[in-house]
Coordinates of C-alpha atoms and ligand atoms in Angstrom, one line a residue:
M19 CA 75.7 97.5 98.0
R20 CA 76.8 94.6 96.0
V21 CA 79.4 95.4 93.2
L22 CA 80.8 93.0 90.6
G23 CA 84.4 93.9 89.5
I24 CA 86.2 93.5 86.2
E25 CA 89.7 93.4 85.5
T26 CA 91.1 93.0 82.1
S27 CA 94.1 95.5 81.8
C28 CA 96.8 92.8 80.9
D29 CA 97.0 89.2 81.2
E30 CA 94.8 88.2 84.1
T31 CA 91.2 88.0 83.7
G32 CA 89.8 88.5 87.4
V33 CA 85.8 89.0 88.6
A34 CA 84.9 89.4 92.1
L35 CA 82.0 90.5 93.9
Y36 CA 82.2 92.7 96.9
D37 CA 79.6 93.5 99.4
S38 CA 79.8 96.9 101.1
D39 CA 78.0 95.2 104.3
R40 CA 79.6 91.7 104.3
G41 CA 82.8 91.8 102.3
L42 CA 84.1 89.8 99.5
L43 CA 81.4 87.2 98.2
A44 CA 83.4 85.3 95.7
D45 CA 86.4 86.1 93.5
A46 CA 87.9 84.1 90.5
L47 CA 91.0 84.8 88.2
Y48 CA 92.3 83.3 85.2
S49 CA 95.6 84.1 84.5
Q50 CA 97.2 84.2 80.6
V51 CA 100.6 83.5 82.0
A52 CA 100.9 80.1 80.6
M53 CA 99.9 81.2 77.0
H54 CA 102.2 84.2 76.6
A55 CA 105.2 82.3 78.5
E56 CA 106.1 80.9 75.2
Y57 CA 106.5 84.2 73.8
G58 CA 108.4 85.6 76.8
G59 CA 106.3 88.6 77.4
V60 CA 102.4 89.5 77.3
V61 CA 101.2 89.6 73.5
P62 CA 98.5 92.4 73.4
E63 CA 96.1 90.8 70.8
L64 CA 96.5 87.4 72.4
A65 CA 95.3 88.9 75.6
S66 CA 92.2 90.7 74.1
R67 CA 91.1 87.6 72.6
D68 CA 91.2 85.4 75.8
H69 CA 89.5 88.0 77.8
I70 CA 86.5 87.8 75.5
R71 CA 86.8 83.9 75.9
K72 CA 87.2 84.0 79.7
L73 CA 85.3 86.9 81.0
L74 CA 81.6 85.7 81.1
P75 CA 82.1 82.3 82.4
L76 CA 84.1 84.0 85.2
I77 CA 81.3 86.2 85.8
R78 CA 78.7 83.2 85.7
E79 CA 81.2 81.5 88.5
V80 CA 81.5 84.3 90.6
L81 CA 78.0 84.8 91.0
Q82 CA 77.0 81.1 91.6
E83 CA 79.7 80.9 94.0
A84 CA 78.3 84.2 95.8
G85 CA 74.6 82.7 95.5
V86 CA 73.8 86.0 93.9
T87 CA 71.6 86.4 90.7
E88 CA 72.4 89.1 88.4
K89 CA 69.3 90.8 89.9
E90 CA 70.9 91.1 93.0
V91 CA 74.1 93.1 91.8
D92 CA 73.8 96.7 92.5
A93 CA 76.4 98.0 90.4
I94 CA 79.6 97.3 88.4
A95 CA 82.9 98.6 88.2
Y96 CA 85.8 97.6 85.5
T97 CA 89.5 98.7 85.1
A98 CA 89.5 101.2 82.7
G99 CA 93.1 102.0 82.6
P100 CA 96.0 102.1 82.5
G101 CA 96.9 98.7 80.5
L102 CA 96.5 97.4 77.2
I103 CA 94.3 99.3 75.1
G104 CA 92.4 95.9 73.4
A105 CA 92.6 94.1 77.0
L106 CA 91.0 97.0 78.5
M107 CA 88.6 97.5 75.7
V108 CA 86.8 94.1 76.5
G109 CA 86.3 94.3 80.1
A110 CA 85.1 98.0 79.7
S111 CA 82.6 97.0 76.8
L112 CA 81.2 94.3 78.6
A113 CA 80.9 95.9 81.9
R114 CA 79.0 98.7 79.9
G115 CA 76.5 96.2 77.9
L116 CA 76.1 94.1 81.3
G117 CA 75.4 97.2 83.0
Y118 CA 72.8 98.6 80.3
A119 CA 71.0 95.3 80.3
W120 CA 71.0 94.6 84.0
G121 CA 69.7 98.5 84.5
V122 CA 72.7 99.3 87.1
P123 CA 75.4 102.2 87.3
V124 CA 78.7 101.0 85.7
L125 CA 82.0 103.3 87.1
G126 CA 85.6 102.8 85.1
V127 CA 88.0 102.6 88.1
H128 CA 92.1 103.1 88.1
H129 CA 94.0 100.2 88.2
M130 CA 96.6 101.1 90.5
E131 CA 94.1 102.6 92.7
G132 CA 92.5 99.1 92.8
H133 CA 95.9 98.0 94.1
L134 CA 96.4 100.7 96.5
L135 CA 93.2 99.8 98.1
A136 CA 93.6 96.1 97.7
P137 CA 95.0 95.8 101.3
M138 CA 91.8 97.2 102.7
L139 CA 90.4 93.9 101.7
E140 CA 92.3 92.0 104.8
E141 CA 91.3 91.6 108.3
T142 CA 93.5 94.7 109.8
P143 CA 93.1 97.0 107.0
P144 CA 95.2 100.5 107.1
A145 CA 93.5 103.8 108.0
F146 CA 94.0 107.1 105.8
P147 CA 96.6 108.4 105.9
F148 CA 99.3 106.4 104.7
V149 CA 102.4 106.0 102.5
A150 CA 101.9 103.7 99.7
L151 CA 104.3 101.7 97.6
L152 CA 103.3 100.4 94.4
V153 CA 105.4 98.2 92.7
S154 CA 104.0 96.2 89.8
G155 CA 104.9 95.4 86.3
G156 CA 104.6 98.9 84.7
H157 CA 104.8 100.8 88.1
T158 CA 107.3 101.9 91.1
Q159 CA 105.8 104.9 92.6
L160 CA 105.6 106.2 96.5
V161 CA 102.4 108.0 96.8
E162 CA 101.1 110.2 99.9
V163 CA 97.4 109.0 100.5
T164 CA 95.4 111.2 102.6
G165 CA 91.9 109.7 101.5
L166 CA 89.8 107.9 98.6
G167 CA 91.2 109.7 95.6
A168 CA 93.5 112.0 97.6
Y169 CA 97.2 110.6 96.1
R170 CA 100.2 112.7 95.8
L171 CA 103.2 111.5 94.2
L172 CA 106.3 111.4 96.1
G173 CA 108.6 109.6 94.0
E174 CA 108.6 107.4 90.9
S175 CA 110.8 105.6 88.8
L176 CA 112.8 107.3 86.3
D177 CA 113.5 104.3 83.9
D178 CA 112.0 100.5 84.3
A179 CA 109.4 99.5 87.2
A180 CA 110.7 97.2 90.0
G181 CA 108.6 94.1 88.7
E182 CA 109.8 95.1 84.9
A183 CA 113.4 94.7 86.4
F184 CA 112.6 91.6 87.9
D185 CA 111.2 90.2 84.5
K186 CA 114.4 91.4 82.5
A187 CA 116.7 90.0 85.2
A188 CA 115.0 86.6 84.8
K189 CA 115.2 86.6 81.5
M190 CA 119.2 87.4 81.7
L191 CA 119.1 84.1 83.9
G192 CA 116.9 82.0 81.4
L193 CA 113.8 82.2 83.5
D194 CA 110.4 82.3 82.1
Y195 CA 107.8 85.2 82.4
P196 CA 106.6 86.8 84.7
G197 CA 110.1 86.4 86.2
G198 CA 109.5 87.9 89.8
P199 CA 108.3 84.6 91.3
L200 CA 111.0 82.7 89.9
I201 CA 113.8 85.2 90.8
A202 CA 112.5 84.9 94.3
K203 CA 112.7 81.1 94.4
L204 CA 116.0 80.5 92.7
A205 CA 117.3 83.5 95.2
E206 CA 116.2 80.8 98.1
R207 CA 119.7 78.8 97.1
G208 CA 121.7 82.0 96.6
T209 CA 125.0 82.3 98.6
A210 CA 124.6 85.3 100.8
G211 CA 127.3 88.0 100.5
R212 CA 128.9 86.7 97.0
F213 CA 127.8 89.4 95.3
R214 CA 127.2 93.0 95.9
F215 CA 124.8 95.1 93.4
P216 CA 124.3 98.5 93.6
R217 CA 121.3 100.6 95.3
P218 CA 120.8 102.9 92.7
M219 CA 119.7 106.8 93.6
T220 CA 120.2 105.8 97.3
D221 CA 123.3 108.1 97.9
R222 CA 121.3 111.4 97.3
P223 CA 118.2 112.9 98.5
G224 CA 114.9 112.5 97.0
L225 CA 112.2 109.5 96.7
D226 CA 112.8 108.4 93.0
F227 CA 114.0 105.2 91.7
S228 CA 116.2 104.0 88.8
F229 CA 116.4 100.2 87.9
S230 CA 117.9 100.6 84.3
G231 CA 121.6 100.6 85.9
L232 CA 121.1 97.5 87.9
K233 CA 119.5 95.7 84.8
T234 CA 123.0 96.4 83.1
F235 CA 124.7 95.4 86.4
T236 CA 123.1 92.3 86.4
L237 CA 124.0 91.5 82.7
N238 CA 127.5 92.1 83.1
T239 CA 128.1 90.2 86.3
A240 CA 126.2 87.2 84.2
D241 CA 128.0 87.8 81.0
G242 CA 131.4 87.5 82.8
L243 CA 130.3 84.1 84.3
R244 CA 129.1 82.3 81.2
D245 CA 131.3 79.2 79.8
A246 CA 132.3 78.8 76.3
Q247 CA 128.5 77.6 75.3
G248 CA 127.1 80.8 77.1
E249 CA 125.5 78.9 79.9
L250 CA 125.6 79.6 83.4
A251 CA 126.5 77.5 86.2
E252 CA 123.1 76.6 88.7
Q253 CA 125.0 78.4 91.5
D254 CA 126.1 81.5 89.8
R255 CA 122.4 82.0 88.8
A256 CA 121.1 81.6 92.3
D257 CA 123.9 83.7 93.6
I258 CA 122.8 86.4 90.9
A259 CA 119.1 86.0 91.5
L260 CA 119.8 86.8 95.1
A261 CA 122.1 89.8 94.6
F262 CA 119.7 91.1 92.1
Q263 CA 116.5 90.6 94.6
E264 CA 118.3 92.0 97.5
A265 CA 119.6 95.2 95.9
V266 CA 116.3 95.8 94.2
V267 CA 114.3 95.0 98.0
D268 CA 117.0 97.1 99.9
T269 CA 116.6 100.1 97.5
L270 CA 112.8 100.0 97.9
A271 CA 113.2 99.6 102.0
I272 CA 115.5 102.6 102.0
K273 CA 112.9 105.2 100.1
C274 CA 110.1 103.8 102.1
R275 CA 111.9 104.8 105.2
R276 CA 112.6 108.1 103.6
A277 CA 108.9 108.5 102.6
L278 CA 107.9 107.6 106.1
Q279 CA 110.3 110.2 107.5
Q280 CA 109.3 112.9 105.0
T281 CA 105.6 112.7 105.8
G282 CA 105.6 111.7 109.4
F283 CA 103.1 109.0 108.8
K284 CA 103.1 105.9 110.7
Q285 CA 101.6 102.8 108.0
L286 CA 103.2 102.0 104.6
V287 CA 100.9 99.9 102.5
I288 CA 102.7 97.9 99.8
A289 CA 100.6 97.1 96.8
G290 CA 101.2 95.5 93.1
G291 CA 102.7 92.2 92.0
V292 CA 106.0 92.9 93.7
S293 CA 104.6 93.0 96.9
A294 CA 104.2 89.4 97.1
N295 CA 107.8 89.1 97.2
Q296 CA 108.7 87.6 100.9
M297 CA 112.2 89.1 101.1
L298 CA 110.4 92.5 100.2
R299 CA 107.9 92.0 103.2
E300 CA 110.6 91.0 105.2
R301 CA 112.9 93.9 105.2
L302 CA 110.1 96.4 105.1
E303 CA 108.7 94.9 108.1
A304 CA 112.1 95.7 109.8
A305 CA 112.3 99.0 108.1
V306 CA 109.0 100.6 109.2
A307 CA 109.4 99.1 112.9
R308 CA 112.6 101.4 113.2
E309 CA 110.3 104.2 112.3
G310 CA 107.4 103.1 115.0
A311 CA 105.1 102.7 112.0
K312 CA 103.6 99.7 110.4
L313 CA 103.2 97.7 107.4
F314 CA 100.3 96.5 105.5
Y315 CA 99.9 94.3 102.4
A316 CA 97.3 92.2 100.4
R317 CA 97.6 88.1 100.6
P318 CA 99.6 87.3 97.4
R319 CA 96.6 86.8 95.4
F320 CA 95.3 90.4 95.8
C321 CA 98.9 91.7 95.2
T322 CA 99.1 90.7 91.4
D323 CA 96.3 91.8 89.4
N324 CA 92.8 90.7 90.5
G325 CA 89.0 91.6 90.2
A326 CA 88.4 91.9 93.7
M327 CA 90.4 95.1 94.3
I328 CA 88.4 96.9 91.3
A329 CA 85.4 95.7 93.0
Y330 CA 86.4 97.5 96.3
A331 CA 87.7 100.3 94.6
G332 CA 84.5 101.0 92.9
C333 CA 82.4 100.2 95.5
Q334 CA 84.2 102.9 97.9
R335 CA 83.6 105.2 95.0
L336 CA 79.9 104.3 94.1
L337 CA 79.0 104.7 97.9
A338 CA 80.5 108.4 97.7
G339 CA 78.3 109.4 95.0
E340 CA 80.3 108.7 92.0
Q341 CA 78.9 108.2 88.8
D342 CA 80.2 107.6 85.2
D343 CA 78.2 108.5 82.2
L344 CA 77.5 105.9 79.4
R345 CA 80.5 106.1 77.9
I346 CA 83.0 103.2 77.4
R347 CA 86.2 104.3 78.8
A348 CA 89.6 103.1 78.5
R349 CA 92.8 105.0 78.7
P350 CA 96.2 102.8 78.1
R351 CA 98.0 105.9 79.8
W352 CA 96.2 107.4 83.1
P353 CA 98.8 109.2 85.9
L354 CA 97.2 108.6 89.3
N355 CA 97.9 111.7 90.1
E356 CA 95.0 113.0 87.7
L357 CA 92.3 111.6 90.1
Q358 CA 90.6 113.8 92.4
P359 CA 89.9 113.6 96.4
V360 CA 86.5 111.7 96.8
A361 CA 84.2 113.4 99.6
A362 CA 83.0 110.9 101.8
G363 CA 79.5 109.8 101.5
Ligands
KG4_632 O1 100.3 94.1 89.7 P1 101.0 93.1 88.7 O2 99.9 91.7 88.8 O3 100.6 93.6 87.4 C1 100.7 95.0 86.9 O4 99.8 95.5 86.9 O5 102.1 95.1 86.3 O6 102.6 92.8 88.6 C2 103.0 91.9 88.0 C3 104.8 92.2 88.4 C4 105.5 91.0 87.6 O7 106.5 92.0 86.8 C5 106.0 90.1 88.3 O8 107.4 89.7 87.7 C6 106.1 91.0 89.8 O9 105.0 91.7 89.4 N1 105.9 89.9 90.8 C7 107.2 89.6 91.6 C8 106.6 88.9 92.6 N2 105.2 88.4 92.0 C9 104.8 89.1 91.2 N3 108.2 90.2 91.7 C10 108.8 89.6 92.7 N4 108.6 89.1 93.6 C11 107.4 88.2 93.6 N5 106.8 87.5 94.5
ZN633 ZN1 98.3 95.4 88.0

């Protein structure tokens, strides 16, 4: 089965074609990051309009790259939520329209399920059951995954998501949006051990997270070092970036180990934008090894938003016999644990 995947939940227009026999045939991505950078964050209305401009050209590009005509597409999967309502509507209505014109089934997919399954696109994919750490701009969740659609929430952030914390800390250091990759880069020049930031909620049992205190700690540390003009020295910025990143990474690693111990599972999957973070991967590699477990993640391009993960997730559900009615689905809020286990097809 050949499935066209469409992702438009936030600020990336992602399109891909996945073949259940041959794997990923093509994928294309247009990032709106440069357009939003000027405003220090995503402007929803601009995002929607840009998805309208980019989506059809990207679909044509993907079909051409795959050497597939529209008649050879068997189904369409689109991101139905969670995300920005206007941005979601663009992908959902175009997917519906194309499905109607081509006479193929169309399925709305949960964006975080897409992230969660993205490591399945890699050469050595994980197998059910596993623990998943979802770390993106909007979510920080530990999930017990026992099958397709069988997701039990083990813990989540009570305030800011990990990616959001990266973005806010970046802003304090005068970096652009999205700040995650920029903090990581700046941290490479940081002095190890100069600052030690707190590891929130690690001194008590449980698998929930909280990153807002860390944000305040970062702000106070930065403000304590600013000169009369309010400027930070280059080395101070790098040292703060490193201390902040280490605190987030350590906190995530401690909770991941705990989740592995609690479930007894031997596989940890990390997904979402923050899973592209190199220090997180290295620390988690060491942490899971101590549990006799294995770590799985997607290539960096498939950690952040992309069409391939939506095509893949949609394909798995369609193969299991799932169908949508003709409604255009767009849910800005959609808890992952509302999904139901899908019987193997
Ligand atoms: O999954 P994603 O592309 O979009 C959402 O669904 O939210 O995640 C975007 C988030 C942003 O907060 C960005 O700063 C963060 O992922 N991010 C990173 C890295 N790359 C992206 N955070 C830390 N290190 C990175 N290398
Ligand atoms: Zn995402």
